[in-house]
Coordinates of C-alpha atoms in Angstrom, one line a residue:
Chain F
M8 CA -0.7 176.5 61.4
T9 CA -2.8 178.4 58.9
A10 CA 0.1 179.4 56.7
H11 CA -0.3 176.5 54.2
T12 CA -3.9 177.4 53.5
L13 CA -3.2 180.9 52.5
P14 CA -3.7 181.4 48.8
A15 CA -0.5 182.1 46.9
K16 CA -1.8 185.5 45.8
T17 CA -1.6 187.0 49.2
V18 CA 2.1 186.4 49.4
P19 CA 3.8 189.5 48.1
A20 CA 6.2 187.7 45.9
V21 CA 8.2 189.2 43.1
D22 CA 7.1 187.9 39.7
D23 CA 10.3 186.0 38.9
S24 CA 10.2 184.1 42.2
R25 CA 7.2 182.2 41.1
P26 CA 8.9 179.5 39.1
A27 CA 11.4 179.0 41.9
R28 CA 8.5 178.7 44.3
R29 CA 6.8 176.1 42.1
R30 CA 10.1 174.2 41.8
G31 CA 10.5 174.3 45.6
N32 CA 7.0 172.9 45.9
R33 CA 7.8 170.1 43.5
S34 CA 11.1 169.2 45.1
G35 CA 9.3 169.3 48.5
W36 CA 6.9 166.6 47.3
L37 CA 9.7 164.7 45.7
F38 CA 11.8 164.6 48.9
A39 CA 8.9 164.0 51.3
S40 CA 6.9 161.4 49.3
P41 CA 8.9 158.2 50.1
A42 CA 8.5 158.8 53.9
L43 CA 4.8 159.8 53.4
L44 CA 4.1 156.7 51.3
V45 CA 5.5 154.4 54.0
L46 CA 3.6 156.2 56.7
V47 CA 0.3 156.1 54.8
A48 CA 0.8 152.4 54.0
L49 CA 1.2 151.7 57.7
T50 CA -1.3 154.0 59.3
V51 CA -4.0 155.0 56.8
V52 CA -4.2 151.7 55.0
P53 CA -4.5 149.6 58.2
T54 CA -7.2 152.0 59.4
L55 CA -9.2 151.6 56.2
Y56 CA -8.8 147.9 56.5
L57 CA -10.2 148.0 60.0
L58 CA -13.0 150.2 58.9
V59 CA -14.0 147.8 56.2
S60 CA -13.5 144.6 58.2
S61 CA -15.3 146.0 61.3
F62 CA -18.5 145.8 59.2
R63 CA -17.8 142.3 58.0
R64 CA -17.4 138.8 59.2
V65 CA -14.0 137.9 58.1
E66 CA -13.0 134.3 57.3
L67 CA -9.2 134.0 57.5
F68 CA -8.8 130.5 56.2
G69 CA -10.8 130.3 53.0
G70 CA -14.5 130.8 53.1
Q71 CA -16.4 133.9 52.1
S72 CA -16.5 137.0 54.3
E73 CA -19.8 138.8 54.4
F74 CA -21.2 142.2 55.3
V75 CA -22.8 142.1 58.7
G76 CA -23.5 145.8 59.3
L77 CA -23.0 147.0 62.9
S78 CA -23.2 143.6 64.5
N79 CA -19.4 143.5 65.3
F80 CA -19.8 146.8 67.2
A81 CA -22.9 145.5 68.9
A82 CA -21.1 142.3 69.9
V83 CA -18.1 144.2 71.1
L84 CA -19.9 146.9 73.1
T85 CA -22.0 144.3 74.9
D86 CA -19.1 142.0 75.6
P87 CA -18.3 142.3 79.3
E88 CA -14.7 141.3 78.8
I89 CA -14.1 143.9 76.2
L90 CA -15.8 146.6 78.3
S91 CA -13.8 145.6 81.3
S92 CA -10.6 145.7 79.3
L93 CA -11.4 149.3 78.2
L94 CA -12.0 150.2 81.9
A95 CA -8.8 148.5 82.9
T96 CA -6.9 150.5 80.3
L97 CA -8.3 153.7 81.6
V98 CA -7.5 152.9 85.2
F99 CA -4.0 151.8 84.3
V100 CA -3.3 154.9 82.3
V101 CA -4.6 157.3 84.9
V102 CA -3.0 155.6 87.9
A103 CA 0.4 154.9 86.3
V104 CA 0.8 158.2 84.6
S105 CA -0.2 160.2 87.7
L106 CA 2.2 158.2 89.9
E107 CA 5.0 158.8 87.3
M108 CA 4.2 162.5 87.1
V109 CA 4.3 163.0 90.9
L110 CA 7.4 160.9 91.5
G111 CA 9.1 162.3 88.4
L112 CA 8.6 165.8 89.7
G113 CA 9.8 164.8 93.1
L114 CA 13.0 163.3 91.6
A115 CA 13.6 166.1 89.1
I116 CA 14.1 168.7 91.9
P117 CA 17.1 167.0 93.6
L118 CA 18.3 165.8 90.1
S119 CA 18.5 169.4 88.8
A120 CA 20.5 170.6 91.8
K121 CA 24.0 171.6 90.9
V122 CA 25.8 169.3 93.3
R123 CA 28.5 166.7 93.0
G124 CA 27.2 163.4 91.6
S125 CA 24.3 164.9 89.7
G126 CA 25.8 163.8 86.4
P127 CA 26.1 160.1 87.4
A128 CA 22.7 160.3 89.0
A129 CA 21.1 161.4 85.8
A130 CA 22.9 158.7 83.9
L131 CA 21.8 156.0 86.3
M132 CA 18.3 157.4 86.2
L133 CA 17.9 156.5 82.6
L134 CA 19.0 152.9 83.1
P135 CA 15.5 151.3 83.4
F136 CA 14.6 152.9 80.1
A137 CA 17.4 151.0 78.3
V138 CA 16.0 147.6 79.4
A139 CA 13.7 146.3 76.8
P140 CA 10.1 146.3 78.3
A141 CA 9.7 142.6 77.5
V142 CA 12.9 141.8 79.3
S143 CA 12.1 143.9 82.3
A144 CA 8.7 142.3 82.6
L145 CA 10.4 138.9 82.6
L146 CA 12.9 140.0 85.3
F147 CA 10.0 141.4 87.4
R148 CA 8.3 138.0 87.1
Q149 CA 11.3 136.3 88.5
L150 CA 11.7 138.9 91.3
V151 CA 8.2 138.3 92.6
N152 CA 8.4 134.5 92.2
P153 CA 6.9 133.2 95.5
N154 CA 9.5 130.4 95.8
Y155 CA 12.9 131.9 94.9
G156 CA 12.1 135.6 94.1
W157 CA 14.2 138.3 95.8
V158 CA 11.2 140.4 96.6
D159 CA 9.4 137.7 98.4
H160 CA 12.5 136.5 100.1
Y161 CA 13.8 139.8 101.4
L162 CA 10.5 141.5 102.1
G163 CA 9.2 138.3 103.7
A164 CA 12.3 138.1 105.9
L165 CA 11.7 141.7 107.0
G166 CA 8.1 140.8 107.8
V167 CA 6.7 143.4 105.4
I168 CA 4.7 140.9 103.4
P169 CA 3.3 137.4 104.3
A170 CA 5.7 134.6 103.4
D171 CA 5.4 133.2 99.8
L172 CA 3.0 135.8 98.7
D173 CA 1.9 134.9 95.1
W174 CA 2.0 138.4 93.6
L175 CA 0.6 137.4 90.2
G176 CA -2.0 135.0 91.6
R177 CA -4.3 137.6 92.9
P178 CA -5.8 140.6 91.0
A179 CA -4.8 143.3 93.6
T180 CA -1.2 142.2 93.9
A181 CA -0.9 141.5 90.1
W182 CA -2.0 145.1 89.5
L183 CA 0.6 146.3 92.0
T184 CA 3.2 144.4 90.1
V185 CA 2.4 145.8 86.7
L186 CA 2.0 149.3 88.1
G187 CA 5.4 148.9 89.8
L188 CA 7.0 147.8 86.6
D189 CA 5.6 150.7 84.7
V190 CA 6.5 153.2 87.3
W191 CA 10.0 151.7 87.5
Q192 CA 10.5 151.9 83.8
W193 CA 9.0 155.3 82.9
T194 CA 9.3 157.6 86.0
P195 CA 12.9 158.3 84.9
F196 CA 11.6 159.6 81.5
V197 CA 9.3 162.1 83.2
A198 CA 12.0 163.0 85.8
L199 CA 14.6 163.8 83.0
I200 CA 12.2 165.9 81.0
L201 CA 11.3 167.9 84.1
M202 CA 15.0 168.1 85.1
A203 CA 15.8 169.7 81.7
G204 CA 12.8 172.0 82.3
L205 CA 14.0 173.1 85.7
Q206 CA 17.5 173.7 84.5
S207 CA 16.3 175.9 81.6
L208 CA 14.3 178.2 83.9
S209 CA 15.8 181.6 84.5
P210 CA 16.7 182.2 88.2
E211 CA 15.5 185.8 88.4
P212 CA 11.8 185.3 89.2
L213 CA 12.8 182.9 92.0
E214 CA 15.3 185.4 93.4
A215 CA 12.7 188.2 93.2
A216 CA 10.2 185.9 95.1
A217 CA 12.8 185.3 97.8
I218 CA 13.5 189.0 98.2
D219 CA 9.7 189.5 98.5
G220 CA 9.8 187.1 101.4
A221 CA 8.1 184.1 99.8
S222 CA 8.6 180.8 101.5
R223 CA 10.2 178.0 99.6
W224 CA 6.9 176.3 99.2
Q225 CA 5.2 179.5 98.0
A226 CA 8.1 180.1 95.5
F227 CA 7.8 176.6 94.2
R228 CA 4.0 176.7 94.0
H229 CA 3.6 180.2 92.5
V230 CA 6.8 180.7 90.5
T231 CA 8.5 177.4 89.6
L232 CA 5.5 175.3 88.9
P233 CA 3.8 177.8 86.5
M234 CA 7.1 178.2 84.6
L235 CA 7.4 174.4 84.4
T236 CA 3.9 173.9 82.9
P237 CA 5.0 173.4 79.3
F238 CA 7.4 170.6 80.4
L239 CA 4.8 169.0 82.6
G240 CA 2.4 169.1 79.6
I241 CA 4.9 167.4 77.3
A242 CA 5.7 164.7 79.8
L243 CA 2.0 164.1 80.5
V244 CA 0.9 163.8 76.9
L245 CA 3.8 161.7 75.8
R246 CA 3.5 159.3 78.8
T247 CA -0.3 159.1 78.3
I248 CA 0.1 158.1 74.6
Q249 CA 2.8 155.5 75.5
A250 CA 0.7 154.1 78.3
V251 CA -2.3 153.6 76.1
K252 CA 0.0 151.7 73.7
T253 CA 1.4 149.4 76.5
F254 CA 1.4 145.7 75.6
D255 CA 4.8 144.0 76.3
S256 CA 4.8 144.3 80.1
F257 CA 1.2 143.0 80.6
Q258 CA 1.7 140.2 78.0
V259 CA 4.9 139.0 79.6
L260 CA 4.1 139.6 83.3
T261 CA 0.4 138.7 83.7
R262 CA -1.0 137.7 80.3
G263 CA -4.1 139.6 81.5
G264 CA -4.5 137.3 84.5
P265 CA -5.3 136.1 87.0
G266 CA -8.6 135.5 85.2
D267 CA -8.9 138.6 83.0
S268 CA -8.3 141.0 85.8
T269 CA -5.4 142.8 84.2
E270 CA -6.5 142.4 80.6
I271 CA -6.0 145.9 79.1
V272 CA -7.5 146.6 75.7
N273 CA -4.3 145.8 73.7
L274 CA -4.3 142.3 75.2
A275 CA -8.0 142.0 74.4
I276 CA -7.4 142.9 70.7
Y277 CA -4.5 140.5 70.6
R278 CA -6.5 137.7 72.1
V279 CA -9.7 138.3 69.9
A280 CA -7.7 138.7 66.7
L281 CA -4.7 136.4 66.8
Q282 CA -6.0 133.7 69.2
S283 CA -9.7 133.5 68.5
F284 CA -9.4 134.9 64.9
R285 CA -12.5 137.0 65.3
I286 CA -11.0 139.6 62.9
G287 CA -14.2 141.7 62.6
A288 CA -14.6 142.1 66.3
A289 CA -10.9 142.9 66.8
A290 CA -11.2 145.5 64.1
A291 CA -14.1 147.1 65.9
V292 CA -12.2 147.3 69.2
G293 CA -9.1 148.6 67.4
L294 CA -11.2 151.3 65.7
L295 CA -12.7 152.3 69.1
L296 CA -9.2 152.6 70.5
L297 CA -8.0 154.6 67.6
V298 CA -10.9 157.1 67.9
L299 CA -10.1 157.5 71.6
L300 CA -6.5 158.2 70.9
L301 CA -7.3 160.6 68.1
A302 CA -8.9 162.8 70.7
L303 CA -5.4 163.3 72.1
T304 CA -3.9 164.4 68.8
P305 CA -4.6 168.2 69.2
V306 CA -3.0 168.2 72.6
L307 CA 0.1 166.5 71.2
L308 CA 0.3 168.9 68.3
R309 CA -0.1 171.9 70.6
L310 CA 2.4 170.9 73.3
V311 CA 5.0 169.0 71.4
G312 CA 4.5 170.3 67.8
R313 CA 4.6 173.9 68.6
R314 CA 7.7 173.8 70.8
G315 CA 9.5 171.8 68.2
D316 CA 8.3 174.4 65.7
N317 CA 9.4 177.5 67.5
E318 CA 12.6 178.0 65.5
E319 CA 10.6 178.7 62.4
A320 CA 8.7 181.7 63.9
Chain I
M25 CA 19.3 178.7 105.8
A26 CA 19.7 175.6 107.9
N27 CA 16.2 174.6 106.8
R28 CA 17.2 175.0 103.2
K29 CA 20.2 172.8 103.6
I30 CA 18.2 170.0 105.3
S31 CA 15.7 169.9 102.6
A32 CA 18.4 169.8 99.9
W33 CA 20.1 167.0 101.7
L34 CA 16.8 165.2 102.1
G35 CA 16.2 165.6 98.3
Q36 CA 19.5 164.0 97.5
F37 CA 18.8 161.2 99.9
V38 CA 15.5 160.4 98.3
L39 CA 17.1 160.6 94.8
W40 CA 19.8 158.2 95.6
A41 CA 17.5 155.9 97.5
W42 CA 15.3 155.7 94.3
L43 CA 18.4 155.1 92.2
L44 CA 19.6 152.2 94.4
V45 CA 16.2 150.5 94.6
S46 CA 15.7 150.9 90.8
L47 CA 19.0 149.2 90.2
I48 CA 17.7 145.9 91.8
P49 CA 16.3 144.3 88.7
V50 CA 19.5 145.0 86.8
V51 CA 21.6 143.8 89.6
F52 CA 19.5 140.6 89.8
M53 CA 19.9 140.1 86.1
V54 CA 23.7 140.5 86.0
V55 CA 24.5 138.7 89.3
T56 CA 22.2 135.7 88.5
S57 CA 23.7 135.4 85.0
L58 CA 27.1 134.8 86.5
K59 CA 26.0 132.1 89.0
P60 CA 26.9 128.5 88.4
P61 CA 24.0 126.1 87.8
G62 CA 22.2 125.1 90.9
V63 CA 23.1 128.3 92.8
A64 CA 20.8 130.6 90.7
T65 CA 17.6 129.7 92.4
S66 CA 18.9 128.8 95.8
V67 CA 17.0 130.0 98.8
P68 CA 18.1 132.3 100.4
P69 CA 19.7 134.0 97.3
S70 CA 23.4 133.2 97.3
W71 CA 25.9 136.1 97.3
S72 CA 29.1 134.2 97.6
F73 CA 29.7 132.0 94.6
R74 CA 32.5 131.7 92.0
P75 CA 31.3 133.8 89.0
T76 CA 31.2 131.9 85.7
L77 CA 30.4 132.7 82.1
D78 CA 29.0 129.2 81.6
N79 CA 25.5 130.5 81.2
Y80 CA 26.5 132.8 78.4
A81 CA 28.3 130.1 76.5
K82 CA 25.3 127.7 77.0
V83 CA 22.7 130.3 75.9
L84 CA 24.4 131.5 72.8
T85 CA 25.2 128.0 71.5
G86 CA 22.1 126.3 72.7
G87 CA 24.1 123.8 74.7
G88 CA 21.4 124.0 77.3
T89 CA 17.9 122.7 76.8
G90 CA 16.5 124.9 74.1
Q91 CA 17.5 126.4 70.9
A92 CA 20.7 128.5 70.4
F93 CA 20.2 132.2 71.2
A94 CA 22.9 133.5 68.9
P95 CA 20.8 133.3 65.7
L96 CA 18.1 135.2 67.4
V97 CA 20.5 137.9 68.3
L98 CA 21.7 138.0 64.7
N99 CA 18.1 138.4 63.6
S100 CA 17.7 141.3 66.0
V101 CA 20.9 142.9 64.6
I102 CA 19.7 142.5 61.0
V103 CA 16.3 143.9 61.7
T104 CA 17.6 146.7 63.8
V105 CA 20.3 147.7 61.2
G106 CA 17.8 147.4 58.4
A107 CA 15.2 149.5 60.1
T108 CA 17.7 152.2 61.1
I109 CA 19.0 152.5 57.6
L110 CA 15.6 152.6 56.0
T111 CA 14.3 155.1 58.6
M112 CA 17.2 157.5 57.9
L113 CA 16.9 157.1 54.1
L114 CA 13.3 158.2 54.4
A115 CA 13.6 160.7 57.2
V116 CA 16.5 162.9 56.0
P117 CA 14.9 163.9 52.7
A118 CA 11.5 164.3 54.3
A119 CA 12.8 166.5 57.0
Y120 CA 14.6 168.6 54.4
A121 CA 11.4 169.0 52.4
L122 CA 9.4 169.9 55.5
S123 CA 11.9 172.7 56.2
L124 CA 11.6 174.2 52.7
R125 CA 9.9 177.6 52.8
E126 CA 8.5 177.1 49.3
F127 CA 7.0 173.8 50.1
R128 CA 3.5 175.0 51.0
P129 CA 1.9 172.0 52.7
R130 CA 5.0 171.7 55.0
R131 CA 3.2 172.7 58.2
F132 CA 0.3 170.4 57.6
L133 CA 2.5 167.5 56.7
S134 CA 4.8 168.0 59.6
S135 CA 1.8 168.0 62.0
W136 CA 0.4 164.9 60.3
I137 CA 3.7 163.0 60.6
L138 CA 3.9 163.9 64.3
S139 CA 0.3 162.8 64.8
T140 CA 1.0 159.3 63.5
Y141 CA 2.9 158.8 66.8
M142 CA -0.6 158.3 68.2
F143 CA -1.2 155.3 66.0
P144 CA -1.2 152.2 68.3
P145 CA 0.9 149.4 66.7
M146 CA -1.7 147.0 68.0
V147 CA -4.1 148.4 65.4
S148 CA -1.8 147.5 62.5
V149 CA -1.0 144.0 63.7
V150 CA -4.1 142.4 62.2
P151 CA -3.8 144.0 58.8
L152 CA -0.1 143.2 58.8
F153 CA -0.7 139.7 59.8
I154 CA -3.1 139.1 56.9
L155 CA -1.0 141.0 54.4
A156 CA 2.1 139.0 55.5
G157 CA 0.2 135.8 54.9
N158 CA -1.0 136.9 51.5
L159 CA 2.4 138.1 50.3
G160 CA 4.3 135.3 51.7
L161 CA 6.2 137.7 54.0
F162 CA 5.3 136.1 57.3
D163 CA 8.4 135.3 59.3
T164 CA 10.8 137.4 57.1
Y165 CA 12.9 140.4 57.8
P166 CA 11.0 143.0 55.7
I167 CA 7.7 142.4 57.5
L168 CA 9.5 143.8 60.6
I169 CA 11.9 146.3 59.0
V170 CA 9.3 148.4 57.1
P171 CA 6.8 148.8 60.0
Y172 CA 9.7 149.6 62.4
A173 CA 10.7 152.4 60.0
A174 CA 7.1 153.7 60.1
I175 CA 7.0 153.5 63.9
N176 CA 10.2 155.6 64.1
L177 CA 9.6 158.1 61.3
P178 CA 7.7 160.6 63.4
I179 CA 10.5 160.9 65.9
A180 CA 13.3 160.8 63.3
V181 CA 11.7 163.4 61.0
W182 CA 11.0 165.8 63.9
I183 CA 14.5 165.6 65.3
L184 CA 16.0 166.2 61.9
R185 CA 13.5 168.9 60.9
S186 CA 14.0 170.9 64.0
S187 CA 17.8 170.8 63.6
I188 CA 17.5 171.8 59.9
L189 CA 15.4 174.8 61.0
Q190 CA 18.1 175.9 63.3
I191 CA 20.5 176.3 60.4
P192 CA 20.3 179.8 59.0
Y193 CA 18.2 179.8 55.9
A194 CA 20.6 182.3 54.3
L195 CA 23.0 179.5 54.0
Q196 CA 20.7 177.6 51.7
E197 CA 19.8 180.7 49.7
A198 CA 23.5 181.5 49.2
A199 CA 24.1 177.9 47.9
M200 CA 21.1 178.3 45.6
L201 CA 22.5 181.5 44.1
D202 CA 25.8 179.6 43.6
G203 CA 23.8 177.2 41.4
L204 CA 23.5 174.2 43.7
S205 CA 20.5 171.9 43.2
R206 CA 18.2 171.0 46.0
W207 CA 19.9 167.7 46.2
G208 CA 23.3 169.4 46.2
I209 CA 22.2 171.7 49.0
L210 CA 21.1 168.7 51.1
R211 CA 24.2 166.7 50.4
R212 CA 26.9 169.4 50.5
V213 CA 25.6 172.2 52.7
L214 CA 23.1 170.7 55.2
W215 CA 24.4 167.1 55.6
P216 CA 27.7 168.0 57.3
L217 CA 25.8 170.1 59.8
L218 CA 23.2 167.4 60.4
V219 CA 25.5 164.5 61.2
P220 CA 25.0 164.8 65.0
S221 CA 21.2 164.9 64.7
V222 CA 21.2 162.0 62.2
A223 CA 23.3 160.1 64.8
T224 CA 20.7 160.9 67.5
A225 CA 17.8 159.8 65.3
A226 CA 19.5 156.7 64.2
I227 CA 20.4 155.6 67.7
L228 CA 16.9 156.2 69.0
T229 CA 15.5 154.2 66.0
A230 CA 18.0 151.4 66.7
I231 CA 17.1 151.3 70.4
L232 CA 13.3 151.2 69.8
S233 CA 13.7 148.6 67.0
W234 CA 16.0 146.4 69.1
N235 CA 13.5 146.5 72.0
E236 CA 10.3 146.0 69.9
F237 CA 8.2 143.1 71.0
L238 CA 4.6 143.2 69.7
L239 CA 5.2 143.0 66.0
A240 CA 8.1 140.6 66.4
L241 CA 5.8 138.3 68.5
S242 CA 2.9 138.5 66.0
L243 CA 4.7 138.4 62.6
T244 CA 7.5 136.0 63.1
R245 CA 7.7 132.3 64.1
Q246 CA 11.2 130.9 63.6
D247 CA 13.4 132.3 60.8
A248 CA 13.1 136.0 61.6
K249 CA 12.4 135.7 65.3
T250 CA 14.1 138.4 67.3
A251 CA 15.9 138.1 70.7
P252 CA 13.2 139.8 72.9
V253 CA 10.6 137.3 71.6
G254 CA 13.0 134.3 71.8
I255 CA 13.9 135.0 75.4
M256 CA 10.3 134.1 76.5
E257 CA 11.2 130.5 75.8
F258 CA 13.5 130.3 78.7
T259 CA 10.5 130.4 81.0
G260 CA 8.3 127.4 80.6
M261 CA 5.7 125.3 82.1
F262 CA 8.4 123.2 83.8
G263 CA 10.2 125.9 85.6
T264 CA 12.6 128.5 84.5
D265 CA 16.4 128.2 84.2
W266 CA 17.3 131.5 85.8
G267 CA 21.0 131.3 84.7
L268 CA 20.1 131.0 81.0
L269 CA 17.3 133.5 81.3
T270 CA 19.4 136.2 82.9
A271 CA 22.4 135.6 80.6
A272 CA 20.1 136.0 77.6
S273 CA 18.6 139.1 79.1
T274 CA 22.0 140.6 79.7
V275 CA 22.9 140.0 76.1
I276 CA 19.8 141.9 75.0
V277 CA 20.2 144.8 77.4
A278 CA 23.9 145.4 77.5
P279 CA 24.4 147.2 74.1
I280 CA 21.4 149.5 74.7
V281 CA 22.6 150.4 78.2
V282 CA 26.0 151.4 76.8
L283 CA 24.3 153.6 74.1
T284 CA 21.9 155.1 76.6
L285 CA 24.5 156.1 79.1
I286 CA 26.7 157.7 76.5
L287 CA 23.9 159.7 74.9
R288 CA 21.6 160.4 77.8
R289 CA 20.8 164.0 77.0
R290 CA 20.2 163.5 73.3
I291 CA 18.0 160.5 74.0
V292 CA 15.7 162.4 76.2
S293 CA 15.6 165.3 73.8
G294 CA 14.9 163.0 70.9
L295 CA 12.1 161.1 72.7
T296 CA 10.3 164.4 73.1
F297 CA 10.6 165.2 69.4
G298 CA 13.2 167.9 70.1
A299 CA 10.7 169.8 72.3
V300 CA 13.0 169.5 75.3
K301 CA 16.6 170.5 74.7

């Protein structure tokens, strides 16, 4: 990580390699700059725009916008709907990702066993990932339809749920539905990362543990799990980032309802910005979200960046 | 030993139970799309019917109630192909630059590109919406293609960079001694070795662009509207035509399912930025 900050002098380079080094530097910039420009234009520039407009009252359709100081932030941080959307996001991310990690680990173990059918099983596993989230949310909405939905019909016939349960009509069951959708869509991703991890572990430590008389649980707890930690870390950080970015499934399935019980922060920004056109307030919320996510960046760089980097060492 | 066998068997049972249950939404989608009108929403759900492709014909041509779905699929294809080509044009040279030992900011820039994966697309929606309005780009292909490329660049650059780093550096040095330019090295030495990784990155970009919803919903209205947004119109205030809805869903999902099943391992590896092989 620190290599790029070392002054050139400390590199024991032969004199005549310096022009080549400088040329290498120049072609590096030349080759990298188109991608960097696009990325700056779509991340840094929007952030600056948010920063500026979060301190202003922005008039979209003509009219003058004016500097209003911190009043957008004050309005946002005292708005019960915005605060509850931040809380809803936190709860959603924690609950969904925990469920996916636990289920993913549980599925990865049989999935990594070398038995007949493990190939097709892994392929089938990834199927939910292929379904566009907007489409799967739409399908889930039909499945829990109280009049014709398969879930209501078959579970109702079995007596598991009361007949004609309106899943999306009550906060508790609406949450169950969006969580079910997220777990359905993303547990396979976790399971397949952990499966790859389990298959890459060397068998010797486990054999040694077995010879030492460790029970299966002890071997799993004290040998397999520690060796699997990097993979658990990668799955956890990637899923957390993706979960914070979730929009499609909520927008299609519940639209934040009933009431605003399932309104996560992305829906709140969307509503404030593109339906109420309170750009300054939306910018302030967006900025808050961005700051919260930035706190995760070092974790991403450590877990994912370093592993992707290890060939260079 | 018997204990071990039982728990292994139990594990397989749980695994297959999960797989079967998780297939339900897909089975629902495909089965319902083949039902003749009137049967789709029958109670109890009908399992004996004469399968028909009527729903597909109706959906694609707009013979039903709403607008034809085929133009939206075409928009999706154009946006996806455009975004994939643009992403690769940007990512291949960038990945090469970030693997150059003489390029001193390479580590910092690699980390920065990776960290843009954090950036929530929702945050860029408002600025893009206003920019699109000012530049007259609202509801056009470029207003989706360029942001899609930006969204996919971190993944694409990291996949490509990690596979360039696996190619022995001596190969590049030898080519340099033979008088090849940087561009020549990239094109003649590295490119042939990179084709599989380029394919992985391109397919991932294509999948994520094809499935994208938020920007397409916010930045298009009619002319550039993509299929995942258009499908929402099959569910309305006055009830939902399940046959049309599921046929349209199948049209969106089928190509991605095929790609995913063929390239499962590469897709998981790619989605973890090459951190999981």
